[in-house]
């Protein structure tokens, strides 16, 4: 088989959670361009962004959208049945749904000692248990089919701490803090990935993590300058930088890789 053919996803159905968020359309486009039929999953109140609607116009019935809360098992089970009925058995799952707090969206800040328990609980619940539930429902069907690829979306902050210096120019009081539970949630996702990879390896179901570094999204210039100075490649990630690794992990090109964390961070965590 020609090497490039290994990356071809024609005939495969891929599910992307958090499809209407910042990175959802990026992952969806990458899979669509590789030939897959993509089914986005997001909550019923999530607004369809222009980036996703443009994909709908371009790819038509190759791109579907189902509404489900990744923390609601009945909704997740219904989403699986609807996906299987309308599009076919999904053999690629991208667990992208999650909660973060970008500095550009700050509305109410807290000192570290005053951060409400509920904020941390929600981040941990969605980022870890949401992926866990999707893996239970969708992944177990892959195990029965004895094939499939699950890609959990991690973060560089699973292995290093956010640097408060990146944000100290932002004029808010109290000073902006990256949510303390965000990194731990992604670290837990890494361990969950290894657990399932070992458990389902005998069924030819691969489970891996892609951990992007900072993805450029029109952040303020001072933040970008500080962040880039910390990155060996001296820039933030662009959407195409993370699209290729996703297709690699979803395709047969990575068929002997499981339980791994693919860092796409420009060398940030190499320092």
Coordinates of C-alpha atoms in Angstrom, one line a residue:
X1 CA 0.0 0.0 0.0
X2 CA 1.3 3.5 -0.9
X3 CA 2.2 5.5 2.2
X4 CA -0.2 8.4 1.4
X5 CA -3.1 6.0 1.0
X6 CA -2.8 5.2 4.7
X7 CA -4.0 8.7 5.5
X8 CA -7.2 8.3 3.4
X9 CA -10.4 8.2 5.5
X10 CA -12.9 7.6 2.7
X11 CA -15.8 5.5 3.9
X12 CA -15.1 6.1 7.6
X13 CA -17.5 7.9 10.0
X14 CA -15.9 10.3 12.5
X15 CA -17.5 11.9 15.5
X16 CA -16.3 15.2 17.0
X17 CA -17.6 16.4 20.3
X18 CA -17.6 20.1 21.1
X19 CA -18.0 20.5 17.3
X20 CA -19.3 24.1 17.6
X21 CA -16.4 25.4 19.7
X22 CA -13.2 27.0 18.7
X23 CA -11.3 23.8 17.6
X24 CA -14.4 21.7 16.6
X25 CA -14.5 23.1 13.0
X26 CA -10.7 22.7 12.7
X27 CA -10.9 19.0 13.6
X28 CA -14.0 18.6 11.4
X29 CA -12.4 20.2 8.3
X30 CA -9.3 18.1 8.7
X31 CA -11.3 14.8 8.8
X32 CA -13.6 15.9 5.9
X33 CA -10.6 16.8 3.7
X34 CA -9.2 13.4 4.4
X35 CA -12.4 11.8 3.1
X36 CA -14.3 11.0 6.3
X37 CA -18.0 11.6 6.9
X38 CA -18.1 13.8 10.1
X39 CA -20.8 14.0 12.7
X40 CA -20.5 16.9 15.1
X41 CA -21.9 16.6 18.6
X42 CA -22.7 19.6 20.8
X43 CA -25.2 20.8 23.3
X44 CA -28.6 22.0 22.2
X45 CA -28.0 25.6 23.1
X46 CA -24.6 25.9 21.4
X47 CA -24.8 28.4 18.5
X48 CA -23.5 27.3 15.1
X49 CA -20.5 29.4 14.3
X50 CA -19.7 30.7 10.8
X51 CA -16.8 28.3 10.6
X52 CA -19.1 25.3 11.0
X53 CA -21.8 26.6 8.7
X54 CA -19.3 27.2 5.9
X55 CA -18.3 23.5 6.3
X56 CA -22.0 22.5 6.0
X57 CA -22.3 24.5 2.8
X58 CA -19.1 23.0 1.4
X59 CA -19.6 19.4 2.4
X60 CA -23.4 19.0 2.5
X61 CA -24.5 15.6 3.8
X62 CA -20.9 14.6 4.5
X63 CA -21.2 16.7 7.6
X64 CA -23.9 16.1 10.2
X65 CA -24.7 17.7 13.6
X66 CA -26.3 16.0 16.6
X67 CA -27.3 17.6 19.8
X68 CA -26.3 16.0 23.0
X69 CA -24.7 16.8 26.4
X70 CA -21.6 14.7 26.9
X71 CA -22.5 14.3 30.6
X72 CA -26.0 12.9 29.9
X73 CA -25.8 9.2 29.1
X74 CA -29.2 8.9 27.6
X75 CA -28.4 11.8 25.2
X76 CA -25.1 10.3 24.3
X77 CA -26.6 6.9 23.7
X78 CA -29.3 8.5 21.5
X79 CA -26.5 10.4 19.6
X80 CA -24.8 7.1 18.9
X81 CA -27.9 5.4 17.6
X82 CA -28.7 8.4 15.4
X83 CA -25.2 8.5 14.1
X84 CA -25.2 4.8 13.3
X85 CA -28.6 5.0 11.6
X86 CA -28.1 8.2 9.6
X87 CA -24.4 8.0 8.8
X88 CA -23.0 4.5 9.7
X89 CA -21.0 3.0 12.5
X90 CA -18.5 5.6 13.8
X91 CA -15.0 4.2 14.0
X92 CA -13.3 7.5 14.8
X93 CA -14.0 9.6 17.9
X94 CA -12.5 12.9 18.7
X95 CA -13.2 14.0 22.3
X96 CA -12.8 17.7 21.9
X97 CA -15.6 19.0 24.2
X98 CA -14.1 20.8 27.2
X99 CA -14.1 23.9 29.4
X100 CA -11.3 26.4 29.5
X101 CA -11.1 30.1 30.3
X102 CA -9.3 32.2 27.6
X103 CA -8.1 35.6 28.9
X104 CA -10.1 37.3 26.2
X105 CA -13.3 36.1 27.7
X106 CA -12.7 37.3 31.3
X107 CA -16.0 38.5 32.9
X108 CA -15.4 37.8 36.6
X109 CA -12.1 37.0 38.1
X110 CA -11.1 35.5 41.5
X111 CA -8.1 35.4 43.7
X112 CA -6.8 31.8 43.9
X113 CA -8.0 31.3 47.4
X114 CA -11.5 32.6 46.4
X115 CA -12.1 30.4 43.3
X116 CA -15.5 28.7 43.8
X117 CA -15.4 24.9 44.2
X118 CA -18.1 24.7 41.5
X119 CA -15.9 26.2 38.8
X120 CA -13.2 23.5 39.4
X121 CA -15.8 20.8 39.6
X122 CA -17.4 21.7 36.3
X123 CA -14.0 21.8 34.5
X124 CA -13.0 18.4 35.8
X125 CA -16.4 16.9 35.2
X126 CA -16.8 18.0 31.6
X127 CA -13.1 17.6 30.5
X128 CA -12.7 14.1 32.1
X129 CA -16.0 12.5 32.7
X130 CA -17.5 13.8 29.5
X131 CA -14.7 12.1 27.5
X132 CA -15.2 9.0 29.7
X133 CA -18.9 8.7 28.9
X134 CA -18.3 9.2 25.2
X135 CA -15.6 6.5 25.3
X136 CA -18.0 4.1 27.2
X137 CA -20.8 4.5 24.6
X138 CA -19.0 5.0 21.3
X139 CA -15.8 3.2 22.2
X140 CA -17.5 0.0 23.4
X141 CA -19.1 -0.3 19.9
X142 CA -15.6 0.0 18.3
X143 CA -14.4 -2.8 20.6
X144 CA -17.2 -5.0 19.4
X145 CA -16.4 -4.2 15.8
X146 CA -12.7 -4.8 16.6
X147 CA -11.5 -1.6 15.1
X148 CA -11.4 2.1 15.8
X149 CA -9.4 5.2 16.8
X150 CA -10.2 7.4 19.7
X151 CA -8.4 10.7 19.9
X152 CA -8.7 12.7 23.1
X153 CA -7.8 16.4 22.9
X154 CA -5.4 17.3 25.7
X155 CA -3.2 20.3 26.3
X156 CA 0.4 21.2 27.0
X157 CA -0.9 22.2 30.5
X158 CA -1.3 18.5 31.3
X159 CA 2.5 18.4 31.8
X160 CA 3.6 22.0 32.6
X161 CA 2.1 24.9 34.5
X162 CA 0.6 28.0 32.9
X163 CA 3.0 31.0 33.3
X164 CA 1.2 33.9 35.1
X165 CA 3.6 36.2 33.3
X166 CA 1.7 35.6 30.0
X167 CA -1.3 37.4 31.5
X168 CA 0.1 40.0 33.9
X169 CA -0.5 42.8 31.5
X170 CA -4.2 42.3 31.3
X171 CA -6.0 45.1 33.2
X172 CA -8.3 43.2 35.5
X173 CA -8.6 43.0 39.2
X174 CA -8.1 40.4 40.6
X175 CA -5.4 39.5 38.1
X176 CA -6.3 36.8 35.5
X177 CA -5.6 33.3 36.4
X178 CA -5.7 30.3 34.1
X179 CA -8.3 27.9 35.8
X180 CA -6.2 25.8 38.3
X181 CA -8.3 22.7 37.4
X182 CA -7.8 22.9 33.7
X183 CA -4.3 21.3 33.7
X184 CA -5.2 18.6 36.1
X185 CA -8.3 17.7 34.0
X186 CA -6.0 17.2 31.0
X187 CA -3.5 15.2 33.0
X188 CA -6.3 12.9 34.1
X189 CA -7.4 12.6 30.5
X190 CA -3.8 11.3 29.7
X191 CA -4.1 8.6 32.3
X192 CA -7.6 7.6 31.1
X193 CA -6.2 7.3 27.6
X194 CA -3.5 4.9 28.7
X195 CA -6.1 2.9 30.7
X196 CA -8.4 2.4 27.7
X197 CA -5.6 1.8 25.3
X198 CA -4.3 -1.1 27.4
X199 CA -7.8 -2.5 28.0
X200 CA -9.0 -2.4 24.3
X201 CA -5.7 -3.0 22.5
X202 CA -6.7 -6.6 22.0
X203 CA -9.8 -5.4 20.1
X204 CA -7.7 -3.3 17.8
X205 CA -9.1 0.0 19.2
X206 CA -6.4 2.6 19.5
X207 CA -6.6 5.5 22.0
X208 CA -4.3 8.5 21.9
X209 CA -4.1 12.1 23.0
X210 CA -3.3 15.1 20.8
X211 CA -2.0 18.0 23.0
X212 CA -1.9 21.3 21.2
X213 CA 0.1 24.2 22.5
X214 CA -1.3 27.7 22.2
X215 CA -3.5 28.1 19.1
X216 CA -3.6 31.6 17.7
X217 CA -7.1 33.1 17.9
X218 CA -6.5 36.8 17.7
X219 CA -5.1 37.1 21.2
X220 CA -3.7 40.5 22.2
X221 CA -0.3 41.4 20.9
X222 CA 1.5 41.4 24.2
X223 CA 0.2 38.0 25.1
X224 CA 1.3 36.6 21.7
X225 CA 4.8 38.2 22.1
X226 CA 5.3 36.7 25.5
X227 CA 4.0 33.3 24.5
X228 CA 6.1 33.2 21.3
X229 CA 9.2 34.0 23.2
X230 CA 8.7 30.8 25.2
X231 CA 8.2 28.6 22.2
X232 CA 11.3 27.2 20.4
X233 CA 9.6 27.7 17.0
X234 CA 8.8 31.3 18.1
X235 CA 5.1 31.3 17.1
X236 CA 1.7 30.0 18.2
X237 CA 0.0 27.1 16.4
X238 CA -2.1 27.7 13.3
X239 CA -5.1 25.5 12.5
X240 CA -3.2 23.6 9.8
X241 CA -0.5 22.7 12.3
X242 CA -2.9 20.6 14.4
X243 CA -5.0 19.3 11.5
X244 CA -2.3 17.0 10.1
X245 CA -1.5 15.2 13.4
X246 CA -5.2 14.6 13.9
X247 CA -5.6 12.9 10.5
X248 CA -2.5 10.9 11.2
X249 CA -3.9 9.6 14.5
X250 CA -7.3 8.9 13.0
X251 CA -5.9 7.0 10.0
X252 CA -4.1 3.7 9.4
X253 CA -0.9 5.7 9.1
X254 CA -0.8 5.4 13.0
X255 CA -2.1 1.9 13.2
X256 CA 0.6 0.7 15.6
X257 CA 0.4 3.7 17.9
X258 CA -1.8 3.6 21.0
X259 CA -1.6 5.0 24.5
X260 CA 0.5 7.9 23.4
X261 CA 0.4 11.7 23.9
X262 CA 1.3 13.6 20.7
X263 CA 2.4 17.0 21.6
X264 CA 1.9 19.7 19.0
X265 CA 3.3 22.6 20.9
X266 CA 6.2 24.0 18.9
X267 CA 8.6 22.6 21.4
X268 CA 7.0 24.5 24.4
X269 CA 7.3 21.4 26.7
X270 CA 10.8 20.6 25.5
X271 CA 12.2 23.4 27.6

